[in-house]
Every structure is written in structure tokens, then in C-alpha cells.
Tab-separated table of C-alpha atoms in Angstrom:
chain	number	residue	atom	x	y	z
R	26	MET	CA	18.149	28.877	74.819
R	27	SER	CA	20.196	31.559	76.533
R	28	THR	CA	23.952	32.060	76.136
R	29	ALA	CA	26.383	33.508	78.541
R	30	PRO	CA	27.072	37.205	77.694
R	31	ALA	CA	30.030	38.203	75.877
R	32	PRO	CA	32.829	38.642	78.508
R	33	THR	CA	34.543	41.954	79.079
R	34	GLY	CA	38.179	42.564	78.869
R	35	ASP	CA	40.262	39.524	77.738
R	36	ALA	CA	38.258	36.745	79.161
R	37	PRO	CA	37.453	33.919	76.672
R	38	ARG	CA	34.055	33.520	75.195
R	39	PRO	CA	31.867	30.556	76.158
R	40	ALA	CA	32.695	27.598	73.959
R	41	ALA	CA	28.977	26.689	73.527
R	42	PRO	CA	25.371	27.714	74.684
R	43	TRP	CA	24.807	27.288	78.310
R	44	ASN	CA	21.404	27.785	79.946
R	45	ARG	CA	21.968	26.539	83.492
R	46	ARG	CA	22.112	28.775	86.688
R	47	HIS	CA	23.399	26.019	88.849
R	48	LEU	CA	25.941	23.131	88.664
R	49	LEU	CA	24.597	20.434	90.910
R	50	GLY	CA	25.907	17.314	89.272
R	51	LEU	CA	27.068	15.715	85.958
R	52	GLU	CA	24.234	13.297	85.913
R	53	GLU	CA	21.836	16.033	84.798
R	54	LEU	CA	24.315	17.333	82.077
R	55	SER	CA	24.409	16.350	78.527
R	56	ALA	CA	27.548	15.480	76.815
R	57	GLU	CA	27.375	18.835	74.848
R	58	GLU	CA	26.992	20.705	78.163
R	59	ILE	CA	30.041	18.821	79.635
R	60	THR	CA	32.134	19.511	76.592
R	61	ALA	CA	31.151	23.229	76.748
R	62	ILE	CA	32.653	23.389	80.386
R	63	LEU	CA	35.732	21.628	79.329
R	64	ASP	CA	36.165	23.840	76.156
R	65	THR	CA	35.738	27.015	78.273
R	66	ALA	CA	38.159	25.679	80.868
R	67	ASP	CA	40.729	25.173	78.137
R	68	SER	CA	40.185	28.877	77.263
R	69	PHE	CA	40.878	29.908	80.727
R	70	ALA	CA	43.854	27.675	81.386
R	71	GLU	CA	46.300	30.092	79.846
R	72	VAL	CA	45.329	32.800	82.349
R	73	SER	CA	47.241	31.089	85.019
R	74	ASP	CA	50.465	31.281	82.822
R	75	ARG	CA	50.381	35.130	82.457
R	76	PRO	CA	52.411	37.527	84.486
R	77	ARG	CA	49.232	39.117	85.593
R	78	LYS	CA	46.915	36.215	86.411
R	79	LYS	CA	43.561	37.919	86.332
R	80	VAL	CA	40.643	38.876	83.992
R	81	PRO	CA	37.754	41.103	84.761
R	82	ALA	CA	34.998	38.596	83.763
R	83	LEU	CA	33.248	38.488	87.148
R	84	GLN	CA	34.178	41.992	88.318
R	85	GLY	CA	31.657	43.202	90.656
R	86	LYS	CA	30.193	39.712	91.367
R	87	VAL	CA	30.251	38.345	95.115
R	88	VAL	CA	31.067	34.605	95.578
R	89	PHE	CA	30.724	32.894	98.933
R	90	ASN	CA	32.338	29.503	99.881
R	91	LEU	CA	29.733	27.664	102.139
R	92	PHE	CA	31.737	24.665	103.270
R	93	PHE	CA	30.037	22.514	105.985
R	94	GLU	CA	32.901	19.980	105.594
R	95	ASN	CA	36.592	20.290	105.878
R	96	SER	CA	38.434	21.029	102.573
R	97	THR	CA	41.753	22.254	101.456
R	98	ARG	CA	42.200	21.858	97.644
R	99	THR	CA	38.665	22.300	96.594
R	100	ARG	CA	37.958	25.376	98.714
R	101	THR	CA	41.413	26.897	97.931
R	102	SER	CA	40.850	26.243	94.082
R	103	PHE	CA	37.388	27.793	94.082
R	104	SER	CA	38.677	30.920	96.097
R	105	LEU	CA	41.502	31.466	93.702
R	106	ALA	CA	39.482	30.719	90.583
R	107	ALA	CA	36.919	33.378	91.595
R	108	LYS	CA	39.786	35.966	92.449
R	109	ARG	CA	41.274	35.366	88.920
R	110	LEU	CA	38.064	36.261	87.488
R	111	SER	CA	38.022	39.430	89.659
R	112	ALA	CA	35.016	38.352	91.843
R	113	ASP	CA	34.847	39.376	95.512
R	114	VAL	CA	35.263	36.216	97.497
R	115	GLN	CA	34.096	35.526	101.133
R	116	ASP	CA	34.670	32.341	103.059
R	117	PHE	CA	32.001	30.818	105.437
R	118	THR	CA	33.043	28.668	108.289
R	119	ALA	CA	30.120	26.658	109.754
R	120	SER	CA	31.710	26.030	113.122
R	121	THR	CA	31.828	29.780	113.907
R	122	SER	CA	28.433	30.702	112.288
R	123	SER	CA	24.994	31.080	113.660
R	124	LEU	CA	24.300	27.516	112.837
R	125	SER	CA	25.888	26.871	116.248
R	126	LYS	CA	22.978	28.852	117.604
R	127	GLY	CA	20.324	26.930	115.906
R	128	GLU	CA	19.941	28.737	112.685
R	129	SER	CA	18.842	26.558	109.832
R	130	PHE	CA	20.945	25.915	106.788
R	131	ILE	CA	18.428	27.543	104.575
R	132	ASP	CA	18.111	30.643	106.787
R	133	THR	CA	21.877	30.959	106.843
R	134	ALA	CA	22.190	30.910	103.163
R	135	ARG	CA	19.320	33.467	102.742
R	136	ASN	CA	21.054	35.860	105.090
R	137	ILE	CA	24.163	35.415	103.021
R	138	GLU	CA	22.311	36.161	99.837
R	139	ALA	CA	20.810	39.240	101.390
R	140	MET	CA	24.325	40.601	101.542
R	141	GLY	CA	24.518	40.528	97.781
R	142	CYS	CA	25.865	37.120	97.110
R	143	ASP	CA	25.748	36.102	93.490
R	144	VAL	CA	27.226	32.619	93.627
R	145	MET	CA	27.249	30.044	96.547
R	146	ILE	CA	29.772	27.212	96.399
R	147	VAL	CA	28.446	24.544	98.767
R	148	ARG	CA	30.095	21.486	100.278
R	149	HIS	CA	27.889	19.407	102.693
R	150	SER	CA	27.984	16.023	104.366
R	151	ILE	CA	24.356	15.422	103.342
R	152	SER	CA	23.625	14.316	99.742
R	153	GLY	CA	21.248	16.680	98.040
R	154	ALA	CA	21.938	19.581	100.246
R	155	PRO	CA	23.154	21.850	97.227
R	156	LYS	CA	20.062	20.998	95.297
R	157	LEU	CA	17.928	21.867	98.265
R	158	LEU	CA	19.549	25.173	98.569
R	159	ALA	CA	19.139	25.897	94.893
R	160	GLN	CA	15.334	25.520	95.395
R	161	HIS	CA	15.278	28.334	98.074
R	162	VAL	CA	17.819	30.989	96.939
R	163	ARG	CA	18.069	33.131	93.876
R	164	SER	CA	21.845	32.952	93.703
R	165	SER	CA	23.691	30.500	91.534
R	166	VAL	CA	24.679	27.276	93.451
R	167	ILE	CA	27.764	25.171	92.636
R	168	ASN	CA	27.950	21.727	94.225
R	169	ALA	CA	31.549	21.326	95.676
R	170	GLY	CA	30.676	17.807	97.078
R	171	ASP	CA	27.658	16.561	98.786
R	172	GLY	CA	27.806	13.503	100.873
R	173	ALA	CA	28.572	10.425	98.717
R	174	HIS	CA	26.408	11.794	95.879
R	175	GLU	CA	28.523	13.845	93.457
R	176	HIS	CA	31.594	16.162	93.245
R	177	PRO	CA	31.054	17.602	89.720
R	178	THR	CA	34.022	19.850	89.506
R	179	GLN	CA	36.300	16.985	90.506
R	180	GLY	CA	34.778	14.923	87.783
R	181	LEU	CA	35.168	17.726	85.279
R	182	LEU	CA	38.867	18.285	86.113
R	183	ASP	CA	39.592	14.624	85.812
R	184	LEU	CA	37.865	14.662	82.322
R	185	LEU	CA	39.890	17.776	81.287
R	186	THR	CA	43.179	16.089	82.467
R	187	ILE	CA	42.314	12.915	80.429
R	188	ARG	CA	41.302	14.897	77.307
R	189	ARG	CA	44.433	17.017	77.566
R	190	LYS	CA	46.667	14.012	77.955
R	191	LYS	CA	44.934	11.535	75.668
R	192	GLY	CA	43.425	13.906	72.936
R	193	SER	CA	40.015	12.558	73.320
R	194	ILE	CA	37.932	10.533	75.897
R	195	ALA	CA	35.685	8.598	73.484
R	196	GLY	CA	36.904	4.901	73.052
R	197	LEU	CA	39.181	4.938	76.111
R	198	THR	CA	38.830	2.236	78.867
R	199	VAL	CA	39.164	4.029	82.238
R	200	GLY	CA	39.537	2.166	85.574
R	201	LEU	CA	38.154	3.669	88.780
R	202	VAL	CA	39.826	1.704	91.694
R	203	GLY	CA	39.164	1.775	95.312
R	204	ASP	CA	36.248	2.811	97.456
R	205	ILE	CA	33.518	3.222	94.924
R	206	ALA	CA	30.622	2.807	97.262
R	207	HIS	CA	31.350	5.770	99.337
R	208	SER	CA	32.854	8.037	96.775
R	209	ARG	CA	31.126	11.059	95.250
R	210	VAL	CA	34.165	11.473	92.953
R	211	ALA	CA	33.393	8.172	91.465
R	212	ARG	CA	29.909	8.998	90.689
R	213	SER	CA	30.668	12.158	88.945
R	214	ASN	CA	33.436	10.417	86.967
R	215	ILE	CA	31.067	7.644	85.910
R	216	TRP	CA	28.518	10.027	84.588
R	217	GLY	CA	31.049	12.279	82.858
R	218	LEU	CA	33.079	9.341	81.381
R	219	LYS	CA	30.020	7.360	80.111
R	220	LYS	CA	28.424	10.497	78.566
R	221	LEU	CA	31.721	11.246	76.618
R	222	GLY	CA	31.992	7.720	75.283
R	223	ALA	CA	34.411	5.831	77.521
R	224	LYS	CA	34.207	2.413	78.851
R	225	VAL	CA	34.320	2.452	82.686
R	226	ILE	CA	35.612	-0.392	84.934
R	227	LEU	CA	35.076	-0.236	88.545
R	228	CYS	CA	37.562	-2.157	90.638
R	229	GLY	CA	37.876	-2.956	94.384
R	230	PRO	CA	36.711	-5.369	97.150
R	231	PRO	CA	33.266	-6.489	96.783
R	232	THR	CA	32.282	-4.626	100.101
R	233	LEU	CA	33.467	-1.412	98.265
R	234	VAL	CA	32.390	-2.212	94.646
R	235	PRO	CA	28.976	-3.722	94.853
R	236	ARG	CA	27.384	-5.277	91.657
R	237	GLY	CA	24.710	-2.735	91.721
R	238	PHE	CA	27.051	-0.258	89.903
R	239	GLU	CA	26.385	-2.371	86.774
R	240	ARG	CA	23.135	-0.676	86.374
R	241	LEU	CA	24.971	2.472	85.463
R	242	GLY	CA	26.572	0.775	82.484
R	243	CYS	CA	30.065	0.049	84.230
R	244	GLU	CA	31.831	-3.226	84.365
R	245	VAL	CA	32.558	-4.340	87.900
R	246	ALA	CA	35.689	-6.259	88.797
R	247	HIS	CA	37.263	-7.367	91.935
R	248	HIS	CA	40.831	-8.272	90.786
R	249	LEU	CA	42.960	-5.398	89.650
R	250	ASP	CA	45.649	-7.436	88.162
R	251	ASP	CA	43.220	-8.944	85.786
R	252	VAL	CA	41.922	-5.704	84.257
R	253	LEU	CA	44.988	-3.506	84.546
R	254	PRO	CA	46.476	-4.406	81.090
R	255	ARG	CA	43.141	-3.257	79.523
R	256	LEU	CA	43.214	0.325	80.960
R	257	ASP	CA	44.217	3.449	79.175
R	258	VAL	CA	43.663	5.517	82.315
R	259	ILE	CA	43.498	4.492	85.966
R	260	ASN	CA	41.885	6.795	88.655
R	261	VAL	CA	43.007	5.571	92.088
R	262	LEU	CA	40.340	6.678	94.572
R	263	ARG	CA	41.038	7.482	98.278
R	264	ILE	CA	39.596	5.041	100.896
R	265	GLN	CA	36.778	6.984	102.535
R	266	PHE	CA	37.541	5.972	106.047
R	267	GLU	CA	35.476	8.817	107.505
R	268	ARG	CA	32.335	7.549	105.561
R	269	GLN	CA	32.670	3.802	106.196
R	270	GLN	CA	31.422	1.343	108.727
R	271	LYS	CA	34.247	-0.785	110.178
R	272	GLY	CA	35.085	-4.220	108.792
R	273	LEU	CA	34.654	-3.597	105.029
R	274	PHE	CA	38.121	-5.061	104.458
R	275	PRO	CA	40.569	-6.947	106.655
R	276	SER	CA	43.338	-4.251	106.867
R	277	VAL	CA	45.108	-1.433	105.014
R	278	SER	CA	47.997	-3.715	104.331
R	279	GLU	CA	45.733	-6.344	102.763
R	280	TYR	CA	43.947	-3.705	100.705
R	281	PHE	CA	47.342	-2.376	99.400
R	282	HIS	CA	48.460	-5.844	98.620
R	283	PHE	CA	45.604	-6.445	96.256
R	284	TYR	CA	44.659	-2.974	95.045
R	285	GLY	CA	47.703	-0.605	95.663
R	286	MET	CA	49.399	0.839	92.554
R	287	THR	CA	53.058	-0.220	92.809
R	288	ARG	CA	55.992	0.020	90.426
R	289	GLU	CA	55.528	-3.655	89.688
R	290	ARG	CA	51.842	-3.177	88.699
R	291	LEU	CA	52.758	-0.272	86.606
R	292	GLY	CA	55.232	-2.490	84.755
R	293	ARG	CA	52.487	-4.820	83.809
R	294	SER	CA	50.195	-1.897	82.518
R	295	ARG	CA	50.300	-0.336	79.089
R	296	PRO	CA	53.336	1.860	78.900
R	297	ASP	CA	51.202	5.078	78.304
R	298	LEU	CA	48.846	4.343	81.058
R	299	LEU	CA	47.621	7.721	82.517
R	300	LEU	CA	47.466	7.672	86.420
R	301	LEU	CA	45.055	9.887	88.184
R	302	ALA	CA	44.429	10.368	91.969
R	303	PRO	CA	42.078	12.860	93.455
R	304	GLY	CA	43.646	14.385	96.566
R	305	PRO	CA	44.400	13.953	99.263
R	306	ILE	CA	46.464	10.897	98.334
R	307	ASN	CA	47.457	8.314	101.028
R	308	ARG	CA	51.008	7.044	99.979
R	309	GLY	CA	51.322	3.521	100.777
R	310	VAL	CA	47.660	2.775	100.921
R	311	GLU	CA	46.378	3.429	97.417
R	312	LEU	CA	49.681	3.915	95.730
R	313	THR	CA	53.415	4.138	96.405
R	314	PRO	CA	55.395	7.275	96.297
R	315	GLU	CA	57.428	6.341	93.047
R	316	VAL	CA	54.114	5.813	91.239
R	317	ALA	CA	52.628	8.888	92.553
R	318	ASP	CA	55.663	11.027	91.554
R	319	GLY	CA	56.314	9.023	88.302
R	320	PRO	CA	56.174	9.872	84.671
R	321	ASN	CA	52.708	8.159	84.289
R	322	SER	CA	51.262	10.293	87.061
R	323	ALA	CA	49.128	13.420	86.239
R	324	ILE	CA	48.199	14.180	89.898
R	325	LEU	CA	49.602	17.771	89.874
R	326	ASP	CA	48.061	18.356	86.461
R	327	GLN	CA	44.695	17.573	87.911
R	328	VAL	CA	45.356	20.289	90.426
R	329	THR	CA	46.298	22.727	87.788
R	330	ASN	CA	43.323	21.828	85.549
R	331	GLY	CA	40.950	22.134	88.554
R	332	LEU	CA	41.551	25.785	88.698
R	333	ALA	CA	40.555	26.154	85.011
R	334	VAL	CA	37.652	24.048	85.365
R	335	ARG	CA	36.464	26.146	88.446
R	336	MET	CA	37.004	29.410	86.561
R	337	ALA	CA	34.929	28.115	83.682
R	338	VAL	CA	32.152	26.984	85.979
R	339	LEU	CA	31.996	30.231	87.930
R	340	TYR	CA	31.936	32.112	84.734
R	341	LEU	CA	28.972	30.044	82.984
R	342	VAL	CA	26.744	29.897	85.999
R	343	SER	CA	27.181	33.708	86.492
R	344	GLY	CA	26.306	34.424	82.827
R	345	LEU	CA	22.620	34.074	83.039
R	346	PRO	CA	20.279	36.870	84.213
R	347	GLN	CA	19.525	36.445	87.883
R	348	ALA	CA	16.035	36.825	89.245
R	349	ARG	CA	17.079	39.501	91.701
R	350	ASN	CA	18.901	41.423	88.930
R	351	PRO	CA	17.056	40.818	85.522
R	352	VAL	CA	19.361	43.294	83.702
R	353	ALA	CA	22.620	41.619	84.603
């Protein structure tokens, strides 16, 4: 098994052996590998508090953001993470690329790789697109969200936030509430939480939380008020209107009535309930403003932790010798 090389300058050492060139999902990772990423992220977290927010760990490396879907937080977070590691960063915009002239997804990536790209960060509307790309390029590939499949760095930052707030993940009961059926965030959370020893309850309308998820070892519930008192953590997921067919629930107001996190529901929860919500949040749909901004909320902590997680992932996947540069 290989380990990432000792970083230069004042970058932290990797917390455990890491022998992967890509991060495509949490399903394929072991609990030890997930923990290694979280531990490395903990080491990088303090970099953002320094007067000079930069370490030379990836100096000379070239990172490309290949986003085929819109993104604000994830794309910005990856760009900033790469820059804090001293990498050169280039953004790719599909709408203004040669894809509009008929060039294939793979050919576009190979041309980018020919310019010296070391790491490709890929978001795509089609599940499996990052895995397909990883089979055709020598660069490292990081999945930044593929269809309804996975969003591994979002899952990792949620895990890091829980661990930092609760001390440990093992033994916690975590509720994922909302549009589970269409959510790549839910799938990454499920894999990560289960592997680290948490009990996972999925809650939402039957049309958005089908019983088939029980095969993943999760409890499925359709009444939030019944399970809320049991939860140590609740992760309120956004309704994926852009991926849904119409008619999956009668109305937004009815959804909010049964599943929205309100001050009243918070009052019936455990006092130390930790509330998470991957952005963008829809105030008045999944939760009320006073809940989103209240003392139980760790929404902005998730954003901060996301930067540390993405620094860790970039650092770890860049640490192995690449086929095109075996002496790296």
C-alpha cells in the first residue's frame, strides 16, 4: 500500500495510508479511508485561520474544475481549497466550450489533460460520468456530484461537522429528511454514516422516500413528528425540483406542514439536536429562518468544514505517483 508523500513546508501529514488516485464516491471507501480524510481535513482546518491562508502542498500542480451543471458553493469551495494548497486552478464552463461544437465529454477531458492537468473536479448531470472519465484519463478525478448518484465531498463535510460537534459518529441516530429519492447528498451521507457506526433514519413522503432504501440498512419513516425525538442529528435536504417529475406531493405548503423544521418542532426535539442543511437552503420550504439561523444550526460550519475537506481530498488524491509522471 502506498502512502501520500510527506508534504513540503507546513502542510499537515496525511493521517493514515491512502492508496487511491480518485474520489468517486463513499460507497467504495472503507471506514478507515473515510476517517483518514476526516483526520487530514482536521489538520488543514487551521490553515483558514492563519493570517496567510496558504500552504505549498500542491505547488506546481494544475487543477481543473469541469462543471457541467450549475454550482456556487461546491465550485467556489474547490477553487479556494486548491488555491490554499498553492495549486494552479482553471475553471471550465461547458456552455462556452467545444462541447457545443460536438466534441465528446471524453475528448474534452483528454485535451484538458494534454495541457498538464493533474486533478479534474467533475460535476455532471449523468450518474457515473466521473467514473467513466477516470477510466479514460491519467489525471486524478474527484466527483463533485453526478446525477442522483453521489456527492462525496458533501457527505464528508457533513460527517466532519457531526464529528466536530458531537465528538464521535458511532452510536448516533441521524435523520435525513426530505427528497431522498433524487438526492446524491443523501446517498453519500448514508454510506458514510453507516460505515462510521451511525443509525440512519430516512424520512419524507412515500413518493420521495421509497421503502427500497431499507436495503441499505436504513430505517424508513414517513412521519417526522414520530421520529424527531429520537434524533441526535437532523440533515434537512433540499427538494430537488429540477430532478423531479411533477405530482410527487400535493404542494410546497403541504410538504412544509408535515416535514418543515420549525421552532415548534425544534422544541419537541432533543435540546442538543444538531441541525444540518446542504445549501442552497429554501427558507420556508424545508426550514424556517429562525431554525436556519438558530443555535442548533451548523449550516455555516458545514461551509467552513467543506473547505477543509476539499483541501484534504485534493491533497490525498494528488499524493500518488501519476502514470504520466512516475517520479512525482
